[in-house]
Amino acid sequence: MTNIPELFGSLVFNQSVMKQMLPAKIFKSLKLTMETGAPLNLEDANQIATAMKDWAISKGATHYSHWFQPLSGITAEKHDSFITPAEEGKVIMSFSGKELIKGEPDASSFPSGGKRSTFEARGYTVWDPTSYPFVKDHTLCIPTAFCSYTGEALDKKTPLLRSMEALNEQSLRILKLFGNQAKHVTTTMGPEQEYFLVDEKLYKQRKDLKMCGRTLFGSKPVKGQEMDDQYFAAIKPRVIKYMEELNNELWKLGIYAKTEHNEAAPAQHEMAPIFTTSNLAADQNQLTMEIMKKVARNHGLICLLHEKPFEGVNGSGKHNNWSVATDSGENLFSPGKTPRDNAQFLLFLTAVIKAVDDNQDLLRYSVASAGNDHRLGANEAPPAIMSIYVGDELEGILQAIKNGTNYDAAKKGKMTIGADVLPPIPKDSTDRNRTSPFAFTGNRFEFRSVGSALSISGPNTILNAILADTLKKFADELEKSTDFNNDLEQLIKREITEHWRILFNGNGYGQEWIEEAEKRGLKNYRTTPKAIEHYMDQKNIELFEGLGIYTRDEMKSHSDIKLEKYCQVLNIEVNTMLEMVHKDIIPAAFKYMNVLADTEFKMQRVFSLCEAGVSLLKELNFLINELSNTADFLNKKHEEANQIPTLMEKAHAYAKSVLPAMQDVRAIADKIEPLLGEEYKPFPSYEDLLYSVQ
């Protein structure tokens, strides 16, 4: 039986280990750096590095690596051994404070949106002391930020850390107005990670899964998820063994893996951790995705993290549970039990409402990807339209504030912000709305639009930034107030009224909401290019530059990288699709038709005609010709898109012309598949993939 408390964090250089291995003075200095960002002198850094090296070696490490999150969306690491030459051809194991604090990887080979070229290769990794080092695969991994020689952020962590600091600064300004003595405010996050498990042997027979992470073909199985018998069902033995090993590996790395269950679709599952600070949660989620894939191989499985690996069944998201808390542990999204607490809560709630409404484009941009475009709005995930769900009780309170009327449930008369007539708001004052992209769930907001493969650093940077910007505007106004309670009430009433359109408690999956959202003037950017198109709007540049989160150049390079990746993903998918058509599907159909024709010829010696065989041959012949023609048309549209020189126009061409052509090819191929004899199918079917893991 595993001793979990002993196992947990055993491969992490956390505060418990630091306290044990460092002199008290050095530990105090490091803790101050972790909590406030105070500079760390080189002498202290040398002692920390030595202790870190000794601890890592005791855990089997021989190398160290600056572990960072480049704009590719995955993690990067370059391993250097601890060995240093000594006398008589010997070596010693050493690690200096300088090596701990800064590294120098080649910056030209990572995505930079044109900011780095081959002859301008210098980049820097800088230790992030707020995220604990850990040992992985015999290597001490040191979480770092990554920037160019000229100082631009080339990673996802740097903007996240900047956004956390901006939100801290503006939140403290607001809290001070309420007499709140908080010294530091941070964001916390808990990402629920959905994924699919398929048999590795079957996976290797599917070129689309290997190259694209999703199936480009596949007719609907006779049973999908319509029986609702997968969600929370008893977990299959093979999957249980996988989850057990996954938990152990995550716990060793200090990742609070808490919940595991079957999700709605066949072969789909979910893992949810306990909340932690946003930058640590982002690091841990990147590790989680890596370990999920690695552990799956140990069980003859493949972990699929694509947002929509199978058509016709639910895709996978990463529900981003986001909240804001003070250093004393006060959750600023918790309604509280007293009128004073409620006034503070209502101001933060109002700030979120305004932030989401003013920045629908940024939130949509933050979750935009080729894979997620297949998932959003597909009657299984929130639509591309941004809205906020607050539940009936909170909406009633906000309605009363907006209208200056009684809140009937309170039975206390007219509502005044900060006065005793304001009723206590229960912690769980809402139901849950799984169709909302941004739902209040009692003491946090659940951003449900995030795709399963996406780094959560980007969405959380945006969330922190838009809230910080809104709080800054509120603080600028309220700090000038001579009648705080009255001005606070008027501000909340004004902003709720102005941004009422963003509140929606109904069914986000329905066509009625799409029509209603359009009437309200809400944005509906269905494709990634459309979402990216608005990222460089002047209001967004002013927001990010004003808070010191991104420069204009960084914004441009990051959006270009997102556009380029969108085009690259679709380019790979088109090439894979055409190969599968010409090398797999059509040859398999011809092989089966040859057998049918031979059988038909022989049958004619006994019967004058076999109508069923002739009919099937004619149908297959027609479909193969159609498939060949649509594949040629797809190839033409693909070539036309690739001729377009500008990224934005190319991405729009892929969205408008190439994707529909891909759908046409798939539609015909998926009609051919069920007509083929089982032994003539070119690759494993959906039935094979979704129901093979027991």
PDB file of N, CA and C in Angstrom, residues 84-154:
ATOM      1  N   THR A  84      32.030  18.383 -13.265  1.00  0.00           N
ATOM      2  CA  THR A  84      33.024  19.433 -13.518  1.00  0.00           C
ATOM      3  C   THR A  84      34.399  18.775 -13.438  1.00  0.00           C
ATOM      4  N   PRO A  85      35.300  19.058 -14.388  1.00  0.00           N
ATOM      5  CA  PRO A  85      36.633  18.431 -14.369  1.00  0.00           C
ATOM      6  C   PRO A  85      37.381  18.711 -13.064  1.00  0.00           C
ATOM      7  N   ALA A  86      38.092  17.698 -12.590  1.00  0.00           N
ATOM      8  CA  ALA A  86      38.932  17.829 -11.389  1.00  0.00           C
ATOM      9  C   ALA A  86      40.318  17.269 -11.699  1.00  0.00           C
ATOM     10  N   GLU A  87      41.216  17.300 -10.745  1.00  0.00           N
ATOM     11  CA  GLU A  87      42.593  16.833 -10.945  1.00  0.00           C
ATOM     12  C   GLU A  87      42.635  15.333 -11.236  1.00  0.00           C
ATOM     13  N   GLU A  88      43.703  14.957 -11.943  1.00  0.00           N
ATOM     14  CA  GLU A  88      43.997  13.550 -12.239  1.00  0.00           C
ATOM     15  C   GLU A  88      42.874  12.880 -13.040  1.00  0.00           C
ATOM     16  N   GLY A  89      42.244  13.656 -13.926  1.00  0.00           N
ATOM     17  CA  GLY A  89      41.204  13.092 -14.788  1.00  0.00           C
ATOM     18  C   GLY A  89      39.922  12.737 -14.080  1.00  0.00           C
ATOM     19  N   LYS A  90      39.737  13.265 -12.882  1.00  0.00           N
ATOM     20  CA  LYS A  90      38.521  12.992 -12.116  1.00  0.00           C
ATOM     21  C   LYS A  90      37.479  14.084 -12.388  1.00  0.00           C
ATOM     22  N   VAL A  91      36.283  13.876 -11.844  1.00  0.00           N
ATOM     23  CA  VAL A  91      35.253  14.909 -11.905  1.00  0.00           C
ATOM     24  C   VAL A  91      34.649  15.105 -10.527  1.00  0.00           C
ATOM     25  N   ILE A  92      34.087  16.278 -10.323  1.00  0.00           N
ATOM     26  CA  ILE A  92      33.288  16.539  -9.132  1.00  0.00           C
ATOM     27  C   ILE A  92      31.895  16.958  -9.608  1.00  0.00           C
ATOM     28  N   MET A  93      30.919  16.868  -8.735  1.00  0.00           N
ATOM     29  CA  MET A  93      29.549  17.283  -9.054  1.00  0.00           C
ATOM     30  C   MET A  93      29.343  18.675  -8.483  1.00  0.00           C
ATOM     31  N   SER A  94      29.110  19.641  -9.358  1.00  0.00           N
ATOM     32  CA  SER A  94      28.961  21.023  -8.900  1.00  0.00           C
ATOM     33  C   SER A  94      27.806  21.709  -9.612  1.00  0.00           C
ATOM     34  N   PHE A  95      27.304  22.756  -8.976  1.00  0.00           N
ATOM     35  CA  PHE A  95      26.201  23.534  -9.525  1.00  0.00           C
ATOM     36  C   PHE A  95      26.239  24.895  -8.838  1.00  0.00           C
ATOM     37  N   SER A  96      26.377  25.957  -9.602  1.00  0.00           N
ATOM     38  CA  SER A  96      26.576  27.297  -9.032  1.00  0.00           C
ATOM     39  C   SER A  96      25.291  28.103  -9.026  1.00  0.00           C
ATOM     40  N   GLY A  97      25.294  29.178  -8.245  1.00  0.00           N
ATOM     41  CA  GLY A  97      24.167  30.092  -8.207  1.00  0.00           C
ATOM     42  C   GLY A  97      23.925  30.735  -9.559  1.00  0.00           C
ATOM     43  N   LYS A  98      25.004  31.013 -10.299  1.00  0.00           N
ATOM     44  CA  LYS A  98      24.877  31.602 -11.628  1.00  0.00           C
ATOM     45  C   LYS A  98      24.162  30.643 -12.576  1.00  0.00           C
ATOM     46  N   GLU A  99      24.522  29.354 -12.501  1.00  0.00           N
ATOM     47  CA  GLU A  99      23.868  28.342 -13.344  1.00  0.00           C
ATOM     48  C   GLU A  99      22.406  28.160 -12.950  1.00  0.00           C
ATOM     49  N   LEU A 100      22.111  28.326 -11.657  1.00  0.00           N
ATOM     50  CA  LEU A 100      20.738  28.208 -11.179  1.00  0.00           C
ATOM     51  C   LEU A 100      19.875  29.350 -11.706  1.00  0.00           C
ATOM     52  N   ILE A 101      20.397  30.552 -11.628  1.00  0.00           N
ATOM     53  CA  ILE A 101      19.599  31.746 -11.905  1.00  0.00           C
ATOM     54  C   ILE A 101      19.370  31.967 -13.390  1.00  0.00           C
ATOM     55  N   LYS A 102      20.393  31.712 -14.220  1.00  0.00           N
ATOM     56  CA  LYS A 102      20.255  32.064 -15.633  1.00  0.00           C
ATOM     57  C   LYS A 102      20.851  31.005 -16.543  1.00  0.00           C
ATOM     58  N   GLY A 103      20.139  30.719 -17.641  1.00  0.00           N
ATOM     59  CA  GLY A 103      20.642  29.846 -18.692  1.00  0.00           C
ATOM     60  C   GLY A 103      20.618  30.591 -20.009  1.00  0.00           C
ATOM     61  N   GLU A 104      21.174  29.945 -21.048  1.00  0.00           N
ATOM     62  CA  GLU A 104      21.269  30.638 -22.337  1.00  0.00           C
ATOM     63  C   GLU A 104      21.001  29.670 -23.490  1.00  0.00           C
ATOM     64  N   PRO A 105      19.734  29.285 -23.700  1.00  0.00           N
ATOM     65  CA  PRO A 105      19.415  28.406 -24.829  1.00  0.00           C
ATOM     66  C   PRO A 105      19.366  29.197 -26.137  1.00  0.00           C
ATOM     67  N   ASP A 106      19.411  28.485 -27.234  1.00  0.00           N
ATOM     68  CA  ASP A 106      19.291  29.092 -28.554  1.00  0.00           C
ATOM     69  C   ASP A 106      17.857  29.569 -28.747  1.00  0.00           C
ATOM     70  N   ALA A 107      17.677  30.878 -28.952  1.00  0.00           N
ATOM     71  CA  ALA A 107      16.324  31.434 -29.066  1.00  0.00           C
ATOM     72  C   ALA A 107      15.805  31.450 -30.496  1.00  0.00           C
ATOM     73  N   SER A 108      16.653  31.152 -31.468  1.00  0.00           N
ATOM     74  CA  SER A 108      16.213  31.267 -32.861  1.00  0.00           C
ATOM     75  C   SER A 108      15.386  30.073 -33.315  1.00  0.00           C
ATOM     76  N   SER A 109      15.486  28.963 -32.588  1.00  0.00           N
ATOM     77  CA  SER A 109      14.808  27.745 -33.022  1.00  0.00           C
ATOM     78  C   SER A 109      13.449  27.550 -32.360  1.00  0.00           C
ATOM     79  N   PHE A 110      13.037  28.505 -31.555  1.00  0.00           N
ATOM     80  CA  PHE A 110      11.706  28.474 -30.951  1.00  0.00           C
ATOM     81  C   PHE A 110      10.810  29.475 -31.665  1.00  0.00           C
ATOM     82  N   PRO A 111       9.486  29.267 -31.640  1.00  0.00           N
ATOM     83  CA  PRO A 111       8.589  30.241 -32.260  1.00  0.00           C
ATOM     84  C   PRO A 111       8.782  31.627 -31.664  1.00  0.00           C
ATOM     85  N   SER A 112       8.919  32.621 -32.525  1.00  0.00           N
ATOM     86  CA  SER A 112       9.124  33.988 -32.039  1.00  0.00           C
ATOM     87  C   SER A 112       8.344  35.017 -32.848  1.00  0.00           C
ATOM     88  N   GLY A 113       7.560  34.557 -33.821  1.00  0.00           N
ATOM     89  CA  GLY A 113       6.823  35.496 -34.634  1.00  0.00           C
ATOM     90  C   GLY A 113       7.724  36.426 -35.418  1.00  0.00           C
ATOM     91  N   GLY A 114       8.910  35.928 -35.788  1.00  0.00           N
ATOM     92  CA  GLY A 114       9.851  36.736 -36.556  1.00  0.00           C
ATOM     93  C   GLY A 114      10.756  37.612 -35.717  1.00  0.00           C
ATOM     94  N   LYS A 115      10.661  37.508 -34.380  1.00  0.00           N
ATOM     95  CA  LYS A 115      11.496  38.355 -33.515  1.00  0.00           C
ATOM     96  C   LYS A 115      12.925  37.855 -33.413  1.00  0.00           C
ATOM     97  N   ARG A 116      13.172  36.617 -33.741  1.00  0.00           N
ATOM     98  CA  ARG A 116      14.519  36.051 -33.667  1.00  0.00           C
ATOM     99  C   ARG A 116      14.833  35.367 -34.989  1.00  0.00           C
ATOM    100  N   SER A 117      16.041  35.533 -35.471  1.00  0.00           N
ATOM    101  CA  SER A 117      16.478  34.833 -36.673  1.00  0.00           C
ATOM    102  C   SER A 117      17.699  33.991 -36.337  1.00  0.00           C
ATOM    103  N   THR A 118      18.125  33.158 -37.285  1.00  0.00           N
ATOM    104  CA  THR A 118      19.219  32.222 -37.013  1.00  0.00           C
ATOM    105  C   THR A 118      20.498  32.934 -36.596  1.00  0.00           C
ATOM    106  N   PHE A 119      20.761  34.100 -37.170  1.00  0.00           N
ATOM    107  CA  PHE A 119      21.999  34.795 -36.811  1.00  0.00           C
ATOM    108  C   PHE A 119      21.813  35.685 -35.572  1.00  0.00           C
ATOM    109  N   GLU A 120      20.589  35.658 -34.973  1.00  0.00           N
ATOM    110  CA  GLU A 120      20.333  36.365 -33.724  1.00  0.00           C
ATOM    111  C   GLU A 120      19.781  35.342 -32.734  1.00  0.00           C
ATOM    112  N   ALA A 121      20.652  34.487 -32.248  1.00  0.00           N
ATOM    113  CA  ALA A 121      20.181  33.285 -31.563  1.00  0.00           C
ATOM    114  C   ALA A 121      20.095  33.411 -30.050  1.00  0.00           C
ATOM    115  N   ARG A 122      20.669  34.464 -29.474  1.00  0.00           N
ATOM    116  CA  ARG A 122      20.773  34.490 -28.019  1.00  0.00           C
ATOM    117  C   ARG A 122      19.412  34.673 -27.340  1.00  0.00           C
ATOM    118  N   GLY A 123      19.192  33.853 -26.321  1.00  0.00           N
ATOM    119  CA  GLY A 123      18.004  33.984 -25.480  1.00  0.00           C
ATOM    120  C   GLY A 123      18.383  33.605 -24.060  1.00  0.00           C
ATOM    121  N   TYR A 124      17.553  33.958 -23.113  1.00  0.00           N
ATOM    122  CA  TYR A 124      17.867  33.697 -21.711  1.00  0.00           C
ATOM    123  C   TYR A 124      16.711  32.986 -21.010  1.00  0.00           C
ATOM    124  N   THR A 125      17.049  32.027 -20.166  1.00  0.00           N
ATOM    125  CA  THR A 125      16.084  31.465 -19.229  1.00  0.00           C
ATOM    126  C   THR A 125      16.441  31.978 -17.844  1.00  0.00           C
ATOM    127  N   VAL A 126      15.419  32.406 -17.098  1.00  0.00           N
ATOM    128  CA  VAL A 126      15.641  33.012 -15.782  1.00  0.00           C
ATOM    129  C   VAL A 126      14.785  32.276 -14.760  1.00  0.00           C
ATOM    130  N   TRP A 127      15.432  31.834 -13.699  1.00  0.00           N
ATOM    131  CA  TRP A 127      14.782  31.060 -12.641  1.00  0.00           C
ATOM    132  C   TRP A 127      13.557  31.781 -12.088  1.00  0.00           C
ATOM    133  N   ASP A 128      12.448  31.031 -11.988  1.00  0.00           N
ATOM    134  CA  ASP A 128      11.229  31.521 -11.338  1.00  0.00           C
ATOM    135  C   ASP A 128      11.168  30.902  -9.942  1.00  0.00           C
ATOM    136  N   PRO A 129      11.618  31.609  -8.906  1.00  0.00           N
ATOM    137  CA  PRO A 129      11.678  31.012  -7.561  1.00  0.00           C
ATOM    138  C   PRO A 129      10.315  30.757  -6.942  1.00  0.00           C
ATOM    139  N   THR A 130       9.238  31.250  -7.569  1.00  0.00           N
ATOM    140  CA  THR A 130       7.899  30.995  -7.018  1.00  0.00           C
ATOM    141  C   THR A 130       7.364  29.624  -7.432  1.00  0.00           C
ATOM    142  N   SER A 131       8.072  28.926  -8.323  1.00  0.00           N
ATOM    143  CA  SER A 131       7.659  27.594  -8.759  1.00  0.00           C
ATOM    144  C   SER A 131       8.765  26.609  -8.402  1.00  0.00           C
ATOM    145  N   TYR A 132       8.414  25.554  -7.697  1.00  0.00           N
ATOM    146  CA  TYR A 132       9.421  24.665  -7.120  1.00  0.00           C
ATOM    147  C   TYR A 132      10.154  23.827  -8.173  1.00  0.00           C
ATOM    148  N   PRO A 133      11.477  23.698  -8.052  1.00  0.00           N
ATOM    149  CA  PRO A 133      12.219  22.743  -8.877  1.00  0.00           C
ATOM    150  C   PRO A 133      11.809  21.307  -8.543  1.00  0.00           C
ATOM    151  N   PHE A 134      12.041  20.397  -9.492  1.00  0.00           N
ATOM    152  CA  PHE A 134      11.638  19.004  -9.300  1.00  0.00           C
ATOM    153  C   PHE A 134      12.579  18.103 -10.091  1.00  0.00           C
ATOM    154  N   VAL A 135      12.592  16.833  -9.743  1.00  0.00           N
ATOM    155  CA  VAL A 135      13.411  15.844 -10.449  1.00  0.00           C
ATOM    156  C   VAL A 135      12.510  15.019 -11.358  1.00  0.00           C
ATOM    157  N   LYS A 136      12.902  14.964 -12.636  1.00  0.00           N
ATOM    158  CA  LYS A 136      12.156  14.183 -13.629  1.00  0.00           C
ATOM    159  C   LYS A 136      13.152  13.492 -14.544  1.00  0.00           C
ATOM    160  N   ASP A 137      13.030  12.177 -14.673  1.00  0.00           N
ATOM    161  CA  ASP A 137      13.914  11.410 -15.553  1.00  0.00           C
ATOM    162  C   ASP A 137      15.395  11.695 -15.271  1.00  0.00           C
ATOM    163  N   HIS A 138      15.768  11.625 -14.004  1.00  0.00           N
ATOM    164  CA  HIS A 138      17.169  11.793 -13.576  1.00  0.00           C
ATOM    165  C   HIS A 138      17.713  13.190 -13.870  1.00  0.00           C
ATOM    166  N   THR A 139      16.812  14.164 -13.966  1.00  0.00           N
ATOM    167  CA  THR A 139      17.226  15.541 -14.236  1.00  0.00           C
ATOM    168  C   THR A 139      16.538  16.492 -13.265  1.00  0.00           C
ATOM    169  N   LEU A 140      17.313  17.400 -12.689  1.00  0.00           N
ATOM    170  CA  LEU A 140      16.759  18.465 -11.864  1.00  0.00           C
ATOM    171  C   LEU A 140      16.180  19.523 -12.797  1.00  0.00           C
ATOM    172  N   CYS A 141      14.872  19.677 -12.784  1.00  0.00           N
ATOM    173  CA  CYS A 141      14.199  20.650 -13.649  1.00  0.00           C
ATOM    174  C   CYS A 141      13.907  21.919 -12.856  1.00  0.00           C
ATOM    175  N   ILE A 142      14.391  23.042 -13.363  1.00  0.00           N
ATOM    176  CA  ILE A 142      14.255  24.329 -12.690  1.00  0.00           C
ATOM    177  C   ILE A 142      13.287  25.191 -13.503  1.00  0.00           C
ATOM    178  N   PRO A 143      12.081  25.434 -13.018  1.00  0.00           N
ATOM    179  CA  PRO A 143      11.127  26.256 -13.771  1.00  0.00           C
ATOM    180  C   PRO A 143      11.685  27.657 -14.020  1.00  0.00           C
ATOM    181  N   THR A 144      11.611  28.104 -15.261  1.00  0.00           N
ATOM    182  CA  THR A 144      12.187  29.395 -15.631  1.00  0.00           C
ATOM    183  C   THR A 144      11.273  30.143 -16.593  1.00  0.00           C
ATOM    184  N   ALA A 145      11.525  31.446 -16.677  1.00  0.00           N
ATOM    185  CA  ALA A 145      10.956  32.279 -17.732  1.00  0.00           C
ATOM    186  C   ALA A 145      11.949  32.309 -18.885  1.00  0.00           C
ATOM    187  N   PHE A 146      11.470  32.639 -20.082  1.00  0.00           N
ATOM    188  CA  PHE A 146      12.312  32.605 -21.283  1.00  0.00           C
ATOM    189  C   PHE A 146      12.104  33.899 -22.056  1.00  0.00           C
ATOM    190  N   CYS A 147      13.193  34.623 -22.296  1.00  0.00           N
ATOM    191  CA  CYS A 147      13.096  35.886 -23.020  1.00  0.00           C
ATOM    192  C   CYS A 147      14.234  35.990 -24.026  1.00  0.00           C
ATOM    193  N   SER A 148      14.100  36.913 -24.965  1.00  0.00           N
ATOM    194  CA  SER A 148      15.117  37.107 -25.994  1.00  0.00           C
ATOM    195  C   SER A 148      16.242  37.993 -25.475  1.00  0.00           C
ATOM    196  N   TYR A 149      17.299  38.074 -26.257  1.00  0.00           N
ATOM    197  CA  TYR A 149      18.444  38.938 -25.929  1.00  0.00           C
ATOM    198  C   TYR A 149      18.005  40.391 -25.767  1.00  0.00           C
ATOM    199  N   THR A 150      16.951  40.773 -26.498  1.00  0.00           N
ATOM    200  CA  THR A 150      16.465  42.152 -26.447  1.00  0.00           C
ATOM    201  C   THR A 150      15.340  42.340 -25.434  1.00  0.00           C
ATOM    202  N   GLY A 151      15.040  41.287 -24.673  1.00  0.00           N
ATOM    203  CA  GLY A 151      14.116  41.429 -23.552  1.00  0.00           C
ATOM    204  C   GLY A 151      12.676  41.045 -23.810  1.00  0.00           C
ATOM    205  N   GLU A 152      12.314  40.657 -25.049  1.00  0.00           N
ATOM    206  CA  GLU A 152      10.920  40.282 -25.311  1.00  0.00           C
ATOM    207  C   GLU A 152      10.612  38.900 -24.729  1.00  0.00           C
ATOM    208  N   ALA A 153       9.399  38.760 -24.241  1.00  0.00           N
ATOM    209  CA  ALA A 153       8.960  37.458 -23.731  1.00  0.00           C
ATOM    210  C   ALA A 153       8.812  36.484 -24.891  1.00  0.00           C
ATOM    211  N   LEU A 154       9.481  35.340 -24.790  1.00  0.00           N
ATOM    212  CA  LEU A 154       9.384  34.293 -25.806  1.00  0.00           C
ATOM    213  C   LEU A 154       8.687  33.058 -25.252  1.00  0.00           C
TER     214      LEU A 154
END
